[in-house]
C-alpha positions as a printed NumPy array, in Angstrom:
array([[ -62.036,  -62.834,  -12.263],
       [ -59.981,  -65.972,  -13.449],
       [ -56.927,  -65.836,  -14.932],
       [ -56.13 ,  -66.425,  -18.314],
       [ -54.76 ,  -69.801,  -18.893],
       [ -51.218,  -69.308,  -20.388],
       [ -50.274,  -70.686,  -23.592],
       [ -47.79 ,  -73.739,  -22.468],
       [ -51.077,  -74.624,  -20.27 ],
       [ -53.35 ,  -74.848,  -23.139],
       [ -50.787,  -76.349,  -25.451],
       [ -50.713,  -79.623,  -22.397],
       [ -54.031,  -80.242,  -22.121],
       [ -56.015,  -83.256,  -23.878],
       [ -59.477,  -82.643,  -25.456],
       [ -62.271,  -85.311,  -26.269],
       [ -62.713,  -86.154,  -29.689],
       [ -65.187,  -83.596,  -31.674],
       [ -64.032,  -80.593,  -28.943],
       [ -60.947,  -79.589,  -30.716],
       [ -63.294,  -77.352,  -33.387],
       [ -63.675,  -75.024,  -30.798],
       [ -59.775,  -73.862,  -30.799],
       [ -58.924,  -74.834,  -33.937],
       [ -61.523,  -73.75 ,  -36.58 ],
       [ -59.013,  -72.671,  -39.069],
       [ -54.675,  -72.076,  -39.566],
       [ -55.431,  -68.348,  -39.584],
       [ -57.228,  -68.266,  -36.17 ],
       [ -56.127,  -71.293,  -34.255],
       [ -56.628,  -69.546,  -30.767],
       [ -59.604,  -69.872,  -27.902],
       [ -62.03 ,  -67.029,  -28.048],
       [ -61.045,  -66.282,  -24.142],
       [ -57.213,  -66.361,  -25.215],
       [ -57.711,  -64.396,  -28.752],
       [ -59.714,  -61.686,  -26.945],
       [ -56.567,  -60.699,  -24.201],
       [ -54.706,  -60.272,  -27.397],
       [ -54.589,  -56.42 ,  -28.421],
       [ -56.354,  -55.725,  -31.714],
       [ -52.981,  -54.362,  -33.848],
       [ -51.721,  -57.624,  -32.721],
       [ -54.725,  -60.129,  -33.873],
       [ -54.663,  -58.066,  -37.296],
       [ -51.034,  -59.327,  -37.903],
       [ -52.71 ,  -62.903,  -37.687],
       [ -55.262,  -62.955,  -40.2  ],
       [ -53.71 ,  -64.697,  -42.935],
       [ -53.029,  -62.404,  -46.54 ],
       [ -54.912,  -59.406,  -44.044],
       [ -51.809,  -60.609,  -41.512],
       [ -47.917,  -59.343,  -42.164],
       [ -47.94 ,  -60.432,  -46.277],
       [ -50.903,  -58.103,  -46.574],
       [ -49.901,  -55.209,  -45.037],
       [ -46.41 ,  -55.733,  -46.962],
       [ -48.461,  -55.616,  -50.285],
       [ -50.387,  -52.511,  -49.102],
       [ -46.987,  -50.751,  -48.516],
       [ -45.385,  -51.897,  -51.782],
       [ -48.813,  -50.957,  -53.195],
       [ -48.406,  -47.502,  -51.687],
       [ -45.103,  -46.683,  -52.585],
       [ -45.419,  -47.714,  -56.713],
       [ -48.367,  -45.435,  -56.492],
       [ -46.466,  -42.579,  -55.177],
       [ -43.431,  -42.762,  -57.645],
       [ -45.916,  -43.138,  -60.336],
       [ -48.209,  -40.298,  -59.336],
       [ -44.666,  -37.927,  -59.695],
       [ -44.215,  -36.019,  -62.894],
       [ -42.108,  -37.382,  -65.322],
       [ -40.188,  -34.287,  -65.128],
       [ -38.955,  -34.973,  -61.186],
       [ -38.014,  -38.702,  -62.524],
       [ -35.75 ,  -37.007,  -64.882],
       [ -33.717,  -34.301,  -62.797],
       [ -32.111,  -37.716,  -61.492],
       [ -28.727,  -38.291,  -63.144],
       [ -25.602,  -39.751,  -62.85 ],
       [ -22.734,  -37.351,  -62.438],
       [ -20.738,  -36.351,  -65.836],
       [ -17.064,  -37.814,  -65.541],
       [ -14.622,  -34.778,  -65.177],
       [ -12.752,  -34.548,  -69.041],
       [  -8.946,  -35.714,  -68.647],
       [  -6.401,  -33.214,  -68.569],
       [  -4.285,  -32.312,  -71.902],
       [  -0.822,  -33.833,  -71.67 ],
       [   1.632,  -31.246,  -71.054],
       [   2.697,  -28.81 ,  -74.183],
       [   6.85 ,  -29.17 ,  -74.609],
       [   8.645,  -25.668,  -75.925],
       [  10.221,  -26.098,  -78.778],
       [  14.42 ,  -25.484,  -78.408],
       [  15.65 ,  -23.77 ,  -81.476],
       [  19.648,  -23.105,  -81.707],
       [  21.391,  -21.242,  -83.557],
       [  25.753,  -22.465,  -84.191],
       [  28.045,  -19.845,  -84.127],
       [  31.326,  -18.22 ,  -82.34 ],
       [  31.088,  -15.223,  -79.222],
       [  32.961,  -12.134,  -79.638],
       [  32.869,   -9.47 ,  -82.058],
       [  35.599,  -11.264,  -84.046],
       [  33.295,  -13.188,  -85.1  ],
       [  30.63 ,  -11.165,  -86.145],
       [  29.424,  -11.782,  -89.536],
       [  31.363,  -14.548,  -90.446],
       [  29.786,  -17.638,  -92.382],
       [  30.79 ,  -19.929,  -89.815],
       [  27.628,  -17.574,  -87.421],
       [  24.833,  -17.882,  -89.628],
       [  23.389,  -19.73 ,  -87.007],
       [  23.32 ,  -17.049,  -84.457],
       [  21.892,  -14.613,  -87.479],
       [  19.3  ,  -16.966,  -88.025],
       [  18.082,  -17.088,  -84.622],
       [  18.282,  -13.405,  -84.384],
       [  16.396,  -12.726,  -87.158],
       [  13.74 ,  -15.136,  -85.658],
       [  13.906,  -13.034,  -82.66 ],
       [  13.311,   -9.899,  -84.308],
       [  10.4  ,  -10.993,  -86.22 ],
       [   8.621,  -12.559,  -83.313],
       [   9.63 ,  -10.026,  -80.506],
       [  11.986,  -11.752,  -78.391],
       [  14.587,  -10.581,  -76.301],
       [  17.828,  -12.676,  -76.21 ],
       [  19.945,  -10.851,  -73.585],
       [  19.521,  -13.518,  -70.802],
       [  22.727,  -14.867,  -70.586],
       [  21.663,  -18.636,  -69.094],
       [  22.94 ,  -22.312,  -69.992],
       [  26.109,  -21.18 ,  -70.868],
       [  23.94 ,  -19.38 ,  -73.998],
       [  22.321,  -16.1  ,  -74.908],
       [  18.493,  -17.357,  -73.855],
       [  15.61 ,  -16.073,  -74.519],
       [  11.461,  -17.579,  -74.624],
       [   8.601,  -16.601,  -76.658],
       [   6.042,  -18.177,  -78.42 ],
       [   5.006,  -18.887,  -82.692],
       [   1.198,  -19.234,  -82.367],
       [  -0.034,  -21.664,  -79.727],
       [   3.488,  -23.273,  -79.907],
       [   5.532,  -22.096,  -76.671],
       [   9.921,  -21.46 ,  -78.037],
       [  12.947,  -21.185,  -76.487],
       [  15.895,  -19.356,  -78.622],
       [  19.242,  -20.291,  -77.84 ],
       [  23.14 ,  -19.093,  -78.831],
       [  25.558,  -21.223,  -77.222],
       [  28.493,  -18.963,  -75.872],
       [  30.929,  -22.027,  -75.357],
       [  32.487,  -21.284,  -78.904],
       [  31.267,  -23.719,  -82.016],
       [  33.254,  -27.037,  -81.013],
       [  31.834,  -27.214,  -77.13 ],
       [  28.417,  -26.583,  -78.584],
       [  26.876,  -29.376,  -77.078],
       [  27.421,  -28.301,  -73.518],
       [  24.774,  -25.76 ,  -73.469],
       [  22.128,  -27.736,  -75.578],
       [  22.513,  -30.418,  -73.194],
       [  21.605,  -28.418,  -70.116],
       [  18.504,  -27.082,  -71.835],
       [  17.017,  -30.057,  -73.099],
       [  17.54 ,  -31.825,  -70.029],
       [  16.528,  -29.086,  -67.232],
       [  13.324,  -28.225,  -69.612],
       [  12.636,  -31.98 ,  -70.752],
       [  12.616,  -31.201,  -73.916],
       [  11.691,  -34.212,  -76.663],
       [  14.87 ,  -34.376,  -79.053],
       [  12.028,  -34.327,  -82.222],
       [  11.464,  -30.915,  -80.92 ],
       [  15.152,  -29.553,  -80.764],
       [  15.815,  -27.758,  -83.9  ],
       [  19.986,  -27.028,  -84.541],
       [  20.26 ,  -24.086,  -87.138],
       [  24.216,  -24.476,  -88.647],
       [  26.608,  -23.576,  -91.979],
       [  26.865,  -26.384,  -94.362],
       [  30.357,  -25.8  ,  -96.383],
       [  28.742,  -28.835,  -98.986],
       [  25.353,  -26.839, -100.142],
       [  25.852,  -23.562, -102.047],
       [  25.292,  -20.698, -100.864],
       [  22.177,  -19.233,  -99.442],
       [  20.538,  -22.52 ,  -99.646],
       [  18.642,  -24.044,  -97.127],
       [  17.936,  -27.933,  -96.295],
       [  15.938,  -28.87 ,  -93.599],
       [  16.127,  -32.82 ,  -92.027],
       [  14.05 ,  -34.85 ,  -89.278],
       [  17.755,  -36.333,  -88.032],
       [  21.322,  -37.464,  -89.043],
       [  24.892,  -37.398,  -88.749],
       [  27.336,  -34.234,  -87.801],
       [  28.419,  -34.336,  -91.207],
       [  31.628,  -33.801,  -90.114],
       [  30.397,  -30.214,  -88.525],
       [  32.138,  -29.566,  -85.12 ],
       [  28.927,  -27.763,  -83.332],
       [  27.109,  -30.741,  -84.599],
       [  29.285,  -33.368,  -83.474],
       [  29.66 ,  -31.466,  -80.09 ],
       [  25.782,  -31.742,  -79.734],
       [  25.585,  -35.261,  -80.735],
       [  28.35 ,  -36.567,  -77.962],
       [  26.387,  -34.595,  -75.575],
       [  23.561,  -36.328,  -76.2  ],
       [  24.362,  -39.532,  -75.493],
       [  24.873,  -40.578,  -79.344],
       [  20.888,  -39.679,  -80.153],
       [  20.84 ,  -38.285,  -84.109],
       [  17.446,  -38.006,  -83.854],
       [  16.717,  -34.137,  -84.113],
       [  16.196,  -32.028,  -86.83 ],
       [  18.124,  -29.525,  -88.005],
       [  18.248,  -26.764,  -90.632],
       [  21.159,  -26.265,  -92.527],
       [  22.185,  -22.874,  -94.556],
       [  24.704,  -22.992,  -97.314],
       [  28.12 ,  -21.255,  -97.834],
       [  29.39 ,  -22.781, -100.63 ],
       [  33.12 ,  -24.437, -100.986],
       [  36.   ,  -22.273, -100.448],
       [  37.491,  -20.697, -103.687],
       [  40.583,  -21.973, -105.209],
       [  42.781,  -23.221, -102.725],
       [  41.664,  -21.169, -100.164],
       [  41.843,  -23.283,  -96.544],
       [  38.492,  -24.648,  -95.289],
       [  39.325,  -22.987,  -91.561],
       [  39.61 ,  -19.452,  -92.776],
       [  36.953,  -19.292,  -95.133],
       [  34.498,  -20.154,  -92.786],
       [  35.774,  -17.473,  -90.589],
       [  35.651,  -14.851,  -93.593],
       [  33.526,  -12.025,  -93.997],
       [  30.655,  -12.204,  -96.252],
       [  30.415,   -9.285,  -99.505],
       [  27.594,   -7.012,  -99.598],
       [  26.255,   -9.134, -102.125],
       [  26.119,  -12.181, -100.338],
       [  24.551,  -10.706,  -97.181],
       [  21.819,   -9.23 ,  -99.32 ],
       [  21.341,  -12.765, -100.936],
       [  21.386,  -14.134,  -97.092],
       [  18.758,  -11.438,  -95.997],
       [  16.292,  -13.338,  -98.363],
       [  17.344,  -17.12 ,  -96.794],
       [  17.199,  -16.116,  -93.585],
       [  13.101,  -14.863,  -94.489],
       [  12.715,  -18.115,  -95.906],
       [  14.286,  -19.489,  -92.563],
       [  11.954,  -17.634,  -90.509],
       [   8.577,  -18.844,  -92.398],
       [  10.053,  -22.406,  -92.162],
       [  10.697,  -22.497,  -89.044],
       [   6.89 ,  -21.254,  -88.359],
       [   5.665,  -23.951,  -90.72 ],
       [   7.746,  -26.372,  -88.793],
       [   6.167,  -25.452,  -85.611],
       [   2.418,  -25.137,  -86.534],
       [   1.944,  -27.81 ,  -89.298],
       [   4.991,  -29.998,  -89.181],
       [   8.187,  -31.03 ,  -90.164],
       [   7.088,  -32.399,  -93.568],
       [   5.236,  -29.699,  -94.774],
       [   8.085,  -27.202,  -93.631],
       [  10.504,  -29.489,  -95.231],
       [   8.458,  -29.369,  -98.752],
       [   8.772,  -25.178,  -97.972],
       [  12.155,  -25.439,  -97.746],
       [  13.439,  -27.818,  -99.627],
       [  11.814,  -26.932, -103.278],
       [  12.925,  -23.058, -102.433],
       [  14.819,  -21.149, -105.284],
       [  17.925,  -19.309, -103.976],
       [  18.008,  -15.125, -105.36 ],
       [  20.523,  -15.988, -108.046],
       [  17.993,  -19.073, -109.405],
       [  15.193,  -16.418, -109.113],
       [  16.624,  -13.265, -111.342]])
């Protein structure tokens, strides 16, 4: 048997004019019938022009659009991109409610504590306990509603007020709009409330304590309760430390409700609507 003649062999050799038809009858089958026969069929497929490589491309393409078109509608569907994850709430602040007074039985009572008596009767009508001595205060957390509270009595007497409300709001982060001060106004009569967004000390010591303390910022609110102007010549230092008449305390019972439901308003709707509440209130002596 002869040998095949190798391609680089055939590719050399010269041909008389008119022969070459017999190698070359067309660009999709240029080889010799002797060399195109040692070629494996799979292989001579591949050569056979749009039959050759392009064709069997098409017949896979073909193939595959036929498959993903043959699948129900419902498969094609169950294919979806993954739901972004919701972002988290930004964090909920307490509220810091305090309430201006003295420590000390001594000062029990007195108009210059209404503060304190505020605050308590806050605590008593939302059920929390204030016997956690903590930030140089009587301390104690709850909630109104949704809205998280922390009560607070400073115990570093009225004029070194600020001390304590300093610590709070800064260990708990607490945003100054959210730092209620509860204090006796000698300039609005008695039993009456007022309730601000922010502004000066007025000339109150607590107040001007709290305002040092933080750094110069009037920007809190606060909720003032009236005692009235001392009578006659009576001096401003020891009527604030006075006693208050059975009449008066029954007169304050009613503020400090009003106090309570303001402060709730304040905390669930707002300071303007709370300071509508408060503000357009009728003392007991307007109201008989």
């Amino acid at each position: 048997m002869k040998a095949a003649a190798s391609p680089s062999k055939i590719a050399n050799l010269s041909f008389p004019s008119g022969r070459c038809a017999l190698f070359f009858r067309s660009p999709a089958n240029f080889l010799s019938p002797a060399l195109s026969s040692s070629i494996p069929t799979s292989r001579r497929k591949l050569t056979r022009g749009r039959s050759g490589i392009e064709g069997l491309m098409s017949k896979s393409f073909s193939s595959s659009a036929q498959s993903i078109s043959s699948q129900p509608e419902s498969d094609l569907t169950q294919v979806q991109l993954p739901t972004p994850k919701p972002k988290p709430p930004p964090p909920q602040f307490p509220w810091l409610i305090v309430g201006l007074g003295n420590p000390g039985k001594k000062y029990q009572g007195t108009r210059h504590n209404v503060g304190f008596e505020m605050v308590d009767a806050l605590a008593d009508a939302e059920g929390i306990s204030m016997n956690t001595v903590n930030f140089k205060a009587l301390f104690g957390k709850g909630a109104i509603g949704n809205a998280p509270i922390m009560l607070a009595k400073p115990q570093t007497f009225m004029n070194a007020s600020g001390e304590s409300v300093a610590q709070i709001v800064s260990f708990y982060k607490v945003p100054l709009k959210q730092v209620l001060v509860i204090y006796d106004d000698l300039d609005l009569p008695f039993g009456k409330l007022r309730l601000l967004p922010k502004g000066g000390h007025g000339g109150h010591n607590g107040m001007r304590s709290i305002v040092d303390r933080l750094k110069g910022s009037r920007d809190f609110p606060r909720l003032r309760i009236g005692i009235g102007r001392p009578p006659g010549k009576m001096d401003t230092a020891s009527y604030v430390l006075r006693q208050f008449s059975r009449q008066e305390q029954d007169e304050l019972d009613h503020t400090f409700q009003t106090g309570v439901e303001a402060i709730r308003i304040l905390l669930l709707e707002g300071i303007n609507k709370s300071a509508t509440f408060v503000n357009t209130q009728k003392s007991m002596e307007q109201l008989s």
